[in-house]
Amino acid sequence: MTDVKDERAGDEQPKLKEYEGEGITVTFEPRRCLHAAECVHGLPQVFDLSRRPWILPDAAEPGQVEQVIRRCPSGALQYRHRPVEGPPEVPDAPTTVRRTASGQLVLRGDLLVTGPYGDRHETRVTLCGCGASGNQPYCDRSGPCAEPDDDVAEER
């Protein structure tokens, strides 16, 4: 595991953690994680919060790891195939936008998200709909979004 910088600058720069495997590299941005638990329920042999490192990309086939990461609604988990020339995550088409009962905006597709630190190309994000997030434009559940909602895995 290595820490790599993303395109943000200043004191608020989130860390992007990288976990390299033989066929796939998994990255994790902790500030964006909404604890939907899709990863730990989907592949507990790969994603296990009780161990360090908590992500072992080689504990399952790269295709299985990719499938589970694509369930992550916040985009906190990302992947890229190894070698680096491998295909990037293919965005959903058409792009979809869904508002949860608590006001979050869940987007999937070929996205360009503009925030205080510039533009980021994304395939999956959960954006703040209440304006209270300290990680704008991403939701961090610090406002009304902290309330339970109807976000069901099968609907993603």
PDB file of C-alpha atoms in Angstrom:
ATOM      1  CA  MET A   1       0.000   0.000   0.000  1.00  0.00           C
ATOM      2  CA  THR A   2       1.255   3.461  -0.843  1.00  0.00           C
ATOM      3  CA  ASP A   3      -0.200   6.920  -0.384  1.00  0.00           C
ATOM      4  CA  VAL A   4      -0.502   8.922  -3.575  1.00  0.00           C
ATOM      5  CA  LYS A   5      -1.662  12.489  -3.985  1.00  0.00           C
ATOM      6  CA  ASP A   6      -4.753  13.381  -5.940  1.00  0.00           C
ATOM      7  CA  GLU A   7      -5.350  16.702  -7.663  1.00  0.00           C
ATOM      8  CA  ARG A   8      -6.398  18.642  -4.540  1.00  0.00           C
ATOM      9  CA  ALA A   9      -4.094  21.147  -2.859  1.00  0.00           C
ATOM     10  CA  GLY A  10      -3.740  22.766   0.548  1.00  0.00           C
ATOM     11  CA  ASP A  11      -4.497  21.607   4.065  1.00  0.00           C
ATOM     12  CA  GLU A  12      -7.778  19.945   3.060  1.00  0.00           C
ATOM     13  CA  GLN A  13      -6.067  17.534   0.679  1.00  0.00           C
ATOM     14  CA  PRO A  14      -7.555  14.069   1.165  1.00  0.00           C
ATOM     15  CA  LYS A  15      -5.332  11.037   1.026  1.00  0.00           C
ATOM     16  CA  LEU A  16      -5.787   8.506  -1.694  1.00  0.00           C
ATOM     17  CA  LYS A  17      -4.617   5.093  -0.538  1.00  0.00           C
ATOM     18  CA  GLU A  18      -3.461   2.591  -3.118  1.00  0.00           C
ATOM     19  CA  TYR A  19      -3.479  -1.208  -2.779  1.00  0.00           C
ATOM     20  CA  GLU A  20      -1.621  -2.989  -5.578  1.00  0.00           C
ATOM     21  CA  GLY A  21      -2.436  -6.514  -6.665  1.00  0.00           C
ATOM     22  CA  GLU A  22      -1.156  -8.671  -9.508  1.00  0.00           C
ATOM     23  CA  GLY A  23      -4.064  -7.931 -11.875  1.00  0.00           C
ATOM     24  CA  ILE A  24      -5.821  -4.960 -10.303  1.00  0.00           C
ATOM     25  CA  THR A  25      -4.951  -1.930  -8.191  1.00  0.00           C
ATOM     26  CA  VAL A  26      -7.580  -0.623  -5.774  1.00  0.00           C
ATOM     27  CA  THR A  27      -7.594   2.986  -4.573  1.00  0.00           C
ATOM     28  CA  PHE A  28      -9.507   4.287  -1.582  1.00  0.00           C
ATOM     29  CA  GLU A  29     -10.309   7.893  -0.669  1.00  0.00           C
ATOM     30  CA  PRO A  30     -11.418   7.712   3.005  1.00  0.00           C
ATOM     31  CA  ARG A  31     -13.129  11.143   3.083  1.00  0.00           C
ATOM     32  CA  ARG A  32     -15.589  10.033   0.417  1.00  0.00           C
ATOM     33  CA  CYS A  33     -16.561   6.755   2.058  1.00  0.00           C
ATOM     34  CA  LEU A  34     -20.209   6.705   3.210  1.00  0.00           C
ATOM     35  CA  HIS A  35     -19.951   3.242   4.801  1.00  0.00           C
ATOM     36  CA  ALA A  36     -22.488   1.617   2.503  1.00  0.00           C
ATOM     37  CA  ALA A  37     -20.543  -1.624   3.199  1.00  0.00           C
ATOM     38  CA  GLU A  38     -20.974  -2.920  -0.353  1.00  0.00           C
ATOM     39  CA  CYS A  39     -17.300  -3.895  -0.360  1.00  0.00           C
ATOM     40  CA  VAL A  40     -17.151  -5.800   2.945  1.00  0.00           C
ATOM     41  CA  HIS A  41     -20.417  -7.613   2.225  1.00  0.00           C
ATOM     42  CA  GLY A  42     -19.517  -8.292  -1.408  1.00  0.00           C
ATOM     43  CA  LEU A  43     -15.999  -9.715  -0.969  1.00  0.00           C
ATOM     44  CA  PRO A  44     -15.063 -10.062   2.714  1.00  0.00           C
ATOM     45  CA  GLN A  45     -11.876 -11.934   1.780  1.00  0.00           C
ATOM     46  CA  VAL A  46     -10.679  -8.797  -0.067  1.00  0.00           C
ATOM     47  CA  PHE A  47     -12.234  -6.039   2.091  1.00  0.00           C
ATOM     48  CA  ASP A  48     -11.840  -6.741   5.817  1.00  0.00           C
ATOM     49  CA  LEU A  49     -11.903  -3.825   8.264  1.00  0.00           C
ATOM     50  CA  SER A  50     -10.436  -5.955  11.070  1.00  0.00           C
ATOM     51  CA  ARG A  51      -7.030  -6.378   9.411  1.00  0.00           C
ATOM     52  CA  ARG A  52      -4.229  -4.160   8.077  1.00  0.00           C
ATOM     53  CA  PRO A  53      -4.045  -3.627   5.217  1.00  0.00           C
ATOM     54  CA  TRP A  54      -7.824  -3.846   5.024  1.00  0.00           C
ATOM     55  CA  ILE A  55      -7.794  -4.362   1.231  1.00  0.00           C
ATOM     56  CA  LEU A  56      -6.063  -7.398  -0.322  1.00  0.00           C
ATOM     57  CA  PRO A  57      -6.741  -7.133  -4.077  1.00  0.00           C
ATOM     58  CA  ASP A  58      -5.256 -10.575  -4.825  1.00  0.00           C
ATOM     59  CA  ALA A  59      -7.668 -12.398  -2.472  1.00  0.00           C
ATOM     60  CA  ALA A  60     -10.143 -12.712  -5.381  1.00  0.00           C
ATOM     61  CA  GLU A  61     -10.100 -12.607  -9.162  1.00  0.00           C
ATOM     62  CA  PRO A  62      -9.686  -9.071 -10.592  1.00  0.00           C
ATOM     63  CA  GLY A  63     -13.097  -9.283 -12.302  1.00  0.00           C
ATOM     64  CA  GLN A  64     -14.796 -10.035  -8.974  1.00  0.00           C
ATOM     65  CA  VAL A  65     -12.977  -7.141  -7.269  1.00  0.00           C
ATOM     66  CA  GLU A  66     -14.016  -4.822 -10.109  1.00  0.00           C
ATOM     67  CA  GLN A  67     -17.662  -5.911  -9.792  1.00  0.00           C
ATOM     68  CA  VAL A  68     -17.802  -5.193  -6.067  1.00  0.00           C
ATOM     69  CA  ILE A  69     -16.001  -1.842  -6.370  1.00  0.00           C
ATOM     70  CA  ARG A  70     -18.567  -0.738  -8.962  1.00  0.00           C
ATOM     71  CA  ARG A  71     -21.235  -1.162  -6.258  1.00  0.00           C
ATOM     72  CA  CYS A  72     -19.589   1.569  -4.144  1.00  0.00           C
ATOM     73  CA  PRO A  73     -22.066   4.462  -4.466  1.00  0.00           C
ATOM     74  CA  SER A  74     -19.711   7.208  -3.265  1.00  0.00           C
ATOM     75  CA  GLY A  75     -16.805   6.430  -5.580  1.00  0.00           C
ATOM     76  CA  ALA A  76     -14.479   6.198  -2.567  1.00  0.00           C
ATOM     77  CA  LEU A  77     -13.260   2.904  -4.025  1.00  0.00           C
ATOM     78  CA  GLN A  78     -11.835   2.917  -7.543  1.00  0.00           C
ATOM     79  CA  TYR A  79      -9.801   0.418  -9.537  1.00  0.00           C
ATOM     80  CA  ARG A  80      -7.505   0.122 -12.476  1.00  0.00           C
ATOM     81  CA  HIS A  81      -6.355  -3.052 -14.119  1.00  0.00           C
ATOM     82  CA  ARG A  82      -2.705  -4.038 -14.169  1.00  0.00           C
ATOM     83  CA  PRO A  83      -0.644  -3.610 -16.175  1.00  0.00           C
ATOM     84  CA  VAL A  84      -1.436   0.094 -16.325  1.00  0.00           C
ATOM     85  CA  GLU A  85      -2.365  -0.230 -20.008  1.00  0.00           C
ATOM     86  CA  GLY A  86      -5.446  -2.202 -18.952  1.00  0.00           C
ATOM     87  CA  PRO A  87      -8.918  -0.737 -19.474  1.00  0.00           C
ATOM     88  CA  PRO A  88     -10.156   1.924 -17.026  1.00  0.00           C
ATOM     89  CA  GLU A  89     -13.548   1.676 -15.345  1.00  0.00           C
ATOM     90  CA  VAL A  90     -16.202   2.010 -18.021  1.00  0.00           C
ATOM     91  CA  PRO A  91     -18.870   4.546 -16.995  1.00  0.00           C
ATOM     92  CA  ASP A  92     -22.524   3.543 -16.965  1.00  0.00           C
ATOM     93  CA  ALA A  93     -24.463   4.659 -20.022  1.00  0.00           C
ATOM     94  CA  PRO A  94     -26.733   6.434 -19.987  1.00  0.00           C
ATOM     95  CA  THR A  95     -25.747   8.616 -17.058  1.00  0.00           C
ATOM     96  CA  THR A  96     -28.206   8.342 -14.177  1.00  0.00           C
ATOM     97  CA  VAL A  97     -29.052  10.746 -11.349  1.00  0.00           C
ATOM     98  CA  ARG A  98     -31.110   9.661  -8.339  1.00  0.00           C
ATOM     99  CA  ARG A  99     -32.027  11.656  -5.229  1.00  0.00           C
ATOM    100  CA  THR A 100     -32.231   9.640  -2.012  1.00  0.00           C
ATOM    101  CA  ALA A 101     -34.932  10.297   0.582  1.00  0.00           C
ATOM    102  CA  SER A 102     -32.370  12.210   2.679  1.00  0.00           C
ATOM    103  CA  GLY A 103     -31.377  14.452  -0.248  1.00  0.00           C
ATOM    104  CA  GLN A 104     -28.135  12.965  -1.521  1.00  0.00           C
ATOM    105  CA  LEU A 105     -27.615  12.912  -5.276  1.00  0.00           C
ATOM    106  CA  VAL A 106     -26.318   9.554  -6.495  1.00  0.00           C
ATOM    107  CA  LEU A 107     -24.807   9.819  -9.987  1.00  0.00           C
ATOM    108  CA  ARG A 108     -23.389   7.122 -12.241  1.00  0.00           C
ATOM    109  CA  GLY A 109     -21.930   7.685 -15.698  1.00  0.00           C
ATOM    110  CA  ASP A 110     -19.284   9.708 -17.499  1.00  0.00           C
ATOM    111  CA  LEU A 111     -19.045  12.610 -15.047  1.00  0.00           C
ATOM    112  CA  LEU A 112     -16.971  15.751 -14.664  1.00  0.00           C
ATOM    113  CA  VAL A 113     -17.350  17.020 -11.089  1.00  0.00           C
ATOM    114  CA  THR A 114     -16.199  20.574 -10.383  1.00  0.00           C
ATOM    115  CA  GLY A 115     -15.287  21.423  -6.812  1.00  0.00           C
ATOM    116  CA  PRO A 116     -13.114  23.875  -4.925  1.00  0.00           C
ATOM    117  CA  TYR A 117      -9.958  22.037  -6.039  1.00  0.00           C
ATOM    118  CA  GLY A 118     -10.773  21.759  -9.726  1.00  0.00           C
ATOM    119  CA  ASP A 119     -12.357  19.208 -12.018  1.00  0.00           C
ATOM    120  CA  ARG A 120     -12.370  15.456 -11.448  1.00  0.00           C
ATOM    121  CA  HIS A 121     -13.441  12.802 -13.923  1.00  0.00           C
ATOM    122  CA  GLU A 122     -15.676  10.331 -12.103  1.00  0.00           C
ATOM    123  CA  THR A 123     -17.848   7.312 -12.851  1.00  0.00           C
ATOM    124  CA  ARG A 124     -19.695   7.101  -9.495  1.00  0.00           C
ATOM    125  CA  VAL A 125     -20.371   9.818  -6.937  1.00  0.00           C
ATOM    126  CA  THR A 126     -22.706  10.718  -4.115  1.00  0.00           C
ATOM    127  CA  LEU A 127     -23.062  14.481  -3.999  1.00  0.00           C
ATOM    128  CA  CYS A 128     -24.290  16.610  -1.115  1.00  0.00           C
ATOM    129  CA  GLY A 129     -27.865  17.772  -1.575  1.00  0.00           C
ATOM    130  CA  CYS A 130     -28.228  19.626   1.723  1.00  0.00           C
ATOM    131  CA  GLY A 131     -25.211  21.948   1.598  1.00  0.00           C
ATOM    132  CA  ALA A 132     -23.800  20.834   4.968  1.00  0.00           C
ATOM    133  CA  SER A 133     -20.952  18.635   3.745  1.00  0.00           C
ATOM    134  CA  GLY A 134     -17.421  19.595   4.729  1.00  0.00           C
ATOM    135  CA  ASN A 135     -16.206  17.764   1.617  1.00  0.00           C
ATOM    136  CA  GLN A 136     -18.174  19.678  -1.038  1.00  0.00           C
ATOM    137  CA  PRO A 137     -19.468  18.790  -3.512  1.00  0.00           C
ATOM    138  CA  TYR A 138     -19.326  15.205  -2.163  1.00  0.00           C
ATOM    139  CA  CYS A 139     -21.649  14.086   0.632  1.00  0.00           C
ATOM    140  CA  ASP A 140     -20.007  13.303   3.967  1.00  0.00           C
ATOM    141  CA  ARG A 141     -23.261  12.756   5.911  1.00  0.00           C
ATOM    142  CA  SER A 142     -22.563  15.699   8.206  1.00  0.00           C
ATOM    143  CA  GLY A 143     -26.020  17.245   7.713  1.00  0.00           C
ATOM    144  CA  PRO A 144     -29.503  15.847   7.166  1.00  0.00           C
ATOM    145  CA  CYS A 145     -27.889  13.258   4.902  1.00  0.00           C
ATOM    146  CA  ALA A 146     -26.785  11.485   8.107  1.00  0.00           C
ATOM    147  CA  GLU A 147     -30.340  10.277   8.562  1.00  0.00           C
ATOM    148  CA  PRO A 148     -31.142   6.775   7.323  1.00  0.00           C
ATOM    149  CA  ASP A 149     -32.663   6.741   3.859  1.00  0.00           C
ATOM    150  CA  ASP A 150     -34.017   4.397   1.249  1.00  0.00           C
ATOM    151  CA  ASP A 151     -30.655   3.760  -0.431  1.00  0.00           C
ATOM    152  CA  VAL A 152     -30.964   0.090  -1.307  1.00  0.00           C
ATOM    153  CA  ALA A 153     -28.129  -1.754  -3.029  1.00  0.00           C
ATOM    154  CA  GLU A 154     -30.409  -3.354  -5.616  1.00  0.00           C
ATOM    155  CA  GLU A 155     -31.518   0.110  -6.802  1.00  0.00           C
ATOM    156  CA  ARG A 156     -27.979   1.304  -7.579  1.00  0.00           C
TER     157      ARG A 156
END
